[in-house]
Tab-separated table of C-alpha atoms in Angstrom:
chain	number	residue	atom	x	y	z
K	263	UNK	CA	-5.775	-20.351	5.540
K	264	UNK	CA	-5.098	-19.383	1.548
K	265	UNK	CA	-1.909	-18.471	0.024
K	266	UNK	CA	-1.937	-14.718	-2.068
K	267	UNK	CA	1.043	-12.664	-3.207
K	268	UNK	CA	0.204	-8.991	-2.124
K	269	UNK	CA	3.306	-6.887	-4.840
K	270	UNK	CA	4.291	-3.585	-5.319
K	271	UNK	CA	5.640	-2.336	-8.454
K	272	UNK	CA	6.534	1.166	-10.114
K	273	UNK	CA	5.387	2.290	-12.487
K	274	UNK	CA	6.648	4.659	-15.193
K	275	UNK	CA	4.925	6.287	-18.354
K	276	UNK	CA	6.152	9.266	-20.734
K	277	UNK	CA	3.986	12.230	-21.216
K	278	UNK	CA	1.106	11.958	-22.987
K	279	UNK	CA	1.542	8.027	-23.493
K	280	UNK	CA	-1.038	6.270	-25.472
K	281	UNK	CA	-3.335	4.275	-23.580
K	282	UNK	CA	-1.637	1.032	-21.095
K	283	UNK	CA	-3.831	-1.599	-20.346
K	284	UNK	CA	-3.221	-3.358	-17.346
K	285	UNK	CA	-5.978	-6.848	-16.857
K	286	UNK	CA	-8.334	-6.981	-13.292
K	287	UNK	CA	-6.706	-7.100	-10.401
K	288	UNK	CA	-7.703	-6.166	-7.008
K	289	UNK	CA	-5.151	-3.412	-6.446
K	290	UNK	CA	-4.829	0.072	-5.775
K	291	UNK	CA	-2.709	2.824	-7.245
K	292	UNK	CA	-0.980	5.265	-5.782
K	293	UNK	CA	0.449	8.631	-7.721
K	294	UNK	CA	4.435	9.526	-6.946
K	295	UNK	CA	4.787	12.498	-9.604
K	296	UNK	CA	2.087	13.735	-12.338
K	297	UNK	CA	-0.946	12.601	-13.312
K	298	UNK	CA	-2.947	9.906	-14.652
K	299	UNK	CA	-6.073	9.266	-16.070
K	300	UNK	CA	-7.727	5.818	-14.853
K	301	UNK	CA	-10.339	4.200	-17.529
K	302	UNK	CA	-12.457	1.575	-16.202
K	303	UNK	CA	-15.502	-0.171	-16.761
K	304	UNK	CA	-18.222	1.692	-15.864
K	305	UNK	CA	-15.996	4.530	-15.645
K	306	UNK	CA	-13.074	6.933	-15.643
K	307	UNK	CA	-10.941	8.732	-12.863
K	308	UNK	CA	-8.268	11.619	-12.754
K	309	UNK	CA	-5.864	11.413	-10.087
K	310	UNK	CA	-2.650	13.660	-9.880
K	311	UNK	CA	-0.102	13.743	-7.662
K	312	UNK	CA	-0.665	12.486	-4.302
K	313	UNK	CA	-3.856	11.056	-5.169
K	314	UNK	CA	-4.584	6.929	-4.911
K	315	UNK	CA	-7.170	4.755	-6.917
K	316	UNK	CA	-8.675	1.557	-5.699
K	317	UNK	CA	-10.520	-1.351	-7.841
K	318	UNK	CA	-9.998	-5.153	-8.896
K	319	UNK	CA	-11.066	-3.486	-13.217
K	320	UNK	CA	-9.547	-3.811	-15.994
K	321	UNK	CA	-7.969	-0.208	-16.954
K	322	UNK	CA	-6.627	1.398	-19.102
K	323	UNK	CA	-3.622	3.960	-17.648
K	324	UNK	CA	-2.921	7.307	-19.597
K	325	UNK	CA	-0.333	9.587	-18.811
K	326	UNK	CA	-0.528	13.544	-18.894
K	327	UNK	CA	1.983	15.748	-20.204
K	328	UNK	CA	4.139	15.953	-17.438
K	329	UNK	CA	4.457	11.734	-17.462
K	330	UNK	CA	3.211	9.960	-14.584
K	331	UNK	CA	5.248	7.992	-12.121
K	332	UNK	CA	2.613	4.928	-9.921
K	333	UNK	CA	3.189	2.933	-7.078
K	334	UNK	CA	0.576	0.111	-7.844
K	335	UNK	CA	-0.165	-2.881	-5.463
K	336	UNK	CA	-1.756	-6.057	-6.177
K	337	UNK	CA	-3.476	-8.612	-4.510
K	338	UNK	CA	-2.840	-11.850	-6.281
K	339	UNK	CA	-4.546	-15.461	-5.944
K	340	UNK	CA	-2.290	-18.177	-5.408
K	341	UNK	CA	2.085	-18.652	-4.069
K	342	UNK	CA	3.763	-18.279	-7.660
K	343	UNK	CA	4.394	-15.143	-9.566
K	344	UNK	CA	2.636	-13.983	-11.792
K	345	UNK	CA	3.495	-11.457	-15.121
K	346	UNK	CA	2.705	-8.215	-13.960
K	347	UNK	CA	5.193	-6.071	-15.413
K	348	UNK	CA	3.524	-3.602	-18.095
K	349	UNK	CA	3.825	-4.667	-21.237
K	350	UNK	CA	3.457	-3.403	-25.516
K	351	UNK	CA	4.147	0.134	-23.917
K	352	UNK	CA	7.579	1.131	-25.863
K	353	UNK	CA	7.509	5.032	-23.372
K	354	UNK	CA	6.674	2.427	-20.109
K	355	UNK	CA	8.264	0.504	-17.599
K	356	UNK	CA	7.810	-1.458	-14.814
K	357	UNK	CA	9.952	-2.264	-11.963
K	358	UNK	CA	8.200	-4.995	-9.293
K	359	UNK	CA	10.177	-3.890	-6.814
K	360	UNK	CA	8.442	-6.475	-3.829
K	361	UNK	CA	6.177	-9.544	-3.945
K	362	UNK	CA	5.212	-10.823	-0.606
K	363	UNK	CA	3.718	-14.012	-0.013
K	364	UNK	CA	0.440	-13.248	2.783
K	365	UNK	CA	-2.125	-16.208	3.697
K	366	UNK	CA	-5.651	-14.572	4.473
K	367	UNK	CA	-8.629	-16.888	5.681
K	368	UNK	CA	-10.765	-17.235	3.889
K	369	UNK	CA	-13.453	-17.850	6.769
K	370	UNK	CA	-12.906	-13.692	7.071
K	371	UNK	CA	-14.102	-11.042	4.313
K	372	UNK	CA	-11.714	-8.762	3.431
K	373	UNK	CA	-10.994	-5.058	2.493
K	374	UNK	CA	-7.724	-3.475	0.719
K	375	UNK	CA	-7.145	0.280	2.045
K	376	UNK	CA	-4.426	2.521	0.952
K	377	UNK	CA	-3.199	5.386	3.484
K	378	UNK	CA	-0.556	8.120	3.793
K	379	UNK	CA	1.526	8.190	6.781
K	380	UNK	CA	3.077	11.066	7.815
K	381	UNK	CA	6.087	11.570	10.851
K	382	UNK	CA	8.127	14.694	12.285
K	383	UNK	CA	11.391	14.801	13.112
K	384	UNK	CA	12.418	12.274	15.563
K	385	UNK	CA	8.777	10.413	15.325
K	386	UNK	CA	8.341	6.551	16.414
K	387	UNK	CA	5.221	4.713	16.111
K	388	UNK	CA	5.146	2.389	19.261
K	389	UNK	CA	5.734	-1.227	19.539
K	390	UNK	CA	1.985	-2.336	17.294
K	391	UNK	CA	0.259	-4.863	15.632
K	392	UNK	CA	-2.030	-4.491	12.813
K	393	UNK	CA	-5.551	-6.194	11.940
K	394	UNK	CA	-3.613	-7.755	8.518
K	395	UNK	CA	-0.798	-7.484	6.478
K	396	UNK	CA	0.330	-5.359	4.465
K	397	UNK	CA	4.056	-3.435	1.499
K	398	UNK	CA	4.895	-0.236	2.736
K	399	UNK	CA	6.956	2.159	0.604
K	400	UNK	CA	8.997	5.197	1.870
K	401	UNK	CA	8.172	8.303	0.063
K	402	UNK	CA	10.147	10.626	2.408
K	403	UNK	CA	12.756	10.482	4.820
K	404	UNK	CA	14.233	6.936	6.871
K	405	UNK	CA	12.102	4.455	8.732
K	406	UNK	CA	13.080	1.349	10.664
K	407	UNK	CA	11.205	-1.688	11.081
K	408	UNK	CA	12.337	-3.208	14.148
K	409	UNK	CA	10.345	-6.981	14.369
K	410	UNK	CA	10.525	-10.493	14.721
K	411	UNK	CA	13.752	-10.019	15.686
K	412	UNK	CA	15.614	-8.044	12.991
K	413	UNK	CA	16.194	-4.658	11.972
K	414	UNK	CA	15.446	-2.518	8.925
K	415	UNK	CA	15.719	0.632	8.294
K	416	UNK	CA	14.763	1.903	4.562
K	417	UNK	CA	14.926	5.061	2.309
K	418	UNK	CA	13.007	6.907	-0.391
K	419	UNK	CA	11.581	3.798	-2.167
K	420	UNK	CA	11.619	1.496	-0.863
K	421	UNK	CA	9.115	-1.248	0.095
K	422	UNK	CA	8.800	-4.037	2.923
K	423	UNK	CA	6.543	-6.617	4.616
K	424	UNK	CA	4.387	-6.012	7.235
K	425	UNK	CA	2.606	-10.042	8.884
K	426	UNK	CA	0.240	-7.263	10.592
K	427	UNK	CA	-0.100	-9.666	13.782
K	428	UNK	CA	4.028	-9.832	13.753
K	429	UNK	CA	4.680	-6.698	16.707
K	430	UNK	CA	6.877	-3.737	14.364
K	431	UNK	CA	8.734	-0.466	16.646
K	432	UNK	CA	9.137	1.950	13.906
K	433	UNK	CA	11.309	4.729	14.562
K	434	UNK	CA	11.742	7.252	12.140
K	435	UNK	CA	14.744	9.721	11.442
K	436	UNK	CA	15.009	13.231	13.586
K	437	UNK	CA	16.517	14.381	10.566
K	438	UNK	CA	13.082	15.530	8.412
K	439	UNK	CA	9.669	14.381	7.962
K	440	UNK	CA	9.295	10.912	7.031
K	441	UNK	CA	6.677	9.952	5.282
K	442	UNK	CA	5.326	6.537	3.547
K	443	UNK	CA	2.504	5.179	1.253
K	444	UNK	CA	0.603	1.604	2.345
K	445	UNK	CA	-1.955	-1.076	1.252
K	446	UNK	CA	-2.815	-3.319	3.212
K	447	UNK	CA	-5.669	-5.731	3.518
K	448	UNK	CA	-8.303	-5.973	6.477
K	449	UNK	CA	-10.832	-7.584	7.494
K	450	UNK	CA	-13.948	-5.554	6.850
K	451	UNK	CA	-14.976	-4.913	10.534
K	452	UNK	CA	-12.212	-2.106	9.823
K	453	UNK	CA	-13.981	-0.180	7.672
K	454	UNK	CA	-13.522	3.606	8.304
K	455	UNK	CA	-11.658	2.582	11.421
K	456	UNK	CA	-7.943	1.670	13.153
K	457	UNK	CA	-6.055	-1.306	12.188
K	458	UNK	CA	-3.513	0.031	14.803
K	459	UNK	CA	-3.343	-2.235	18.745
K	460	UNK	CA	-0.525	-1.164	21.161
K	461	UNK	CA	1.126	-4.370	22.530
K	462	UNK	CA	2.894	-3.139	25.813
K	463	UNK	CA	0.257	-0.875	27.887
K	464	UNK	CA	2.953	1.758	29.426
K	465	UNK	CA	2.700	2.903	25.776
K	466	UNK	CA	-1.081	3.685	25.393
K	467	UNK	CA	-0.929	7.225	27.098
K	468	UNK	CA	1.972	8.633	24.866
K	469	UNK	CA	2.634	10.566	22.833
K	470	UNK	CA	1.007	9.096	19.060
K	471	UNK	CA	2.782	11.523	16.465
K	472	UNK	CA	2.144	9.926	13.283
K	473	UNK	CA	-1.161	11.030	11.118
K	474	UNK	CA	-2.725	9.538	8.643
K	475	UNK	CA	-4.384	10.551	5.351
K	476	UNK	CA	-6.673	7.872	3.474
K	477	UNK	CA	-6.493	7.559	0.022
K	478	UNK	CA	-10.054	4.904	-0.209
K	479	UNK	CA	-11.360	1.546	1.350
K	480	UNK	CA	-12.438	-1.354	-1.180
K	481	UNK	CA	-14.092	-4.434	-0.694
K	482	UNK	CA	-12.743	-7.161	-2.291
K	483	UNK	CA	-13.480	-11.043	-2.436
K	484	UNK	CA	-10.522	-13.696	-2.616
K	485	UNK	CA	-12.233	-16.003	-5.363
K	486	UNK	CA	-9.581	-16.274	-7.832
K	487	UNK	CA	-7.939	-13.729	-10.182
């Protein structure tokens, strides 16, 4: 197994700020508020609120007239922290929400997926595993993650790691809808397929209230970056 860090930053860029530059990395960028133009090696894309971009190029981020709040995931080689905050941009800031160590099998081929998961009030993700690790962040509502003998509740803006192979039970608040945004690393064979597997046979036919929206997938290399 090869050590990596999957980290999540929140970037806030002022309205009409000059371009903000980031070096190459395996990353996903989700637009929480506002809008942003993302320029990369082979072109550019405009992303409004509630959309996402995935890539490995160095990029320029150009916020729109209302500015932009971004959640930015990066998969970095090695177990030691490396700089990831926005630099040389007085009208922009970065907050590290989570830097989580993960291990990936270099014999496997991998992809990065960014998606949205939505629950109605009181919805539950029954005990399950996934095919790879990922970092989630709550957009609205509240979700409790019960795994490895511990239980933690995550409200808006709070992030957590799921290892993939460790079973998780995830009830949500009955007070309102709950939504989280997720970036995780999966075998390429999971392309266009759900990665979830239910652990208990009795859960197989239970109601599954959660809804999914995949923003994008991208094949990634585990070579040093």
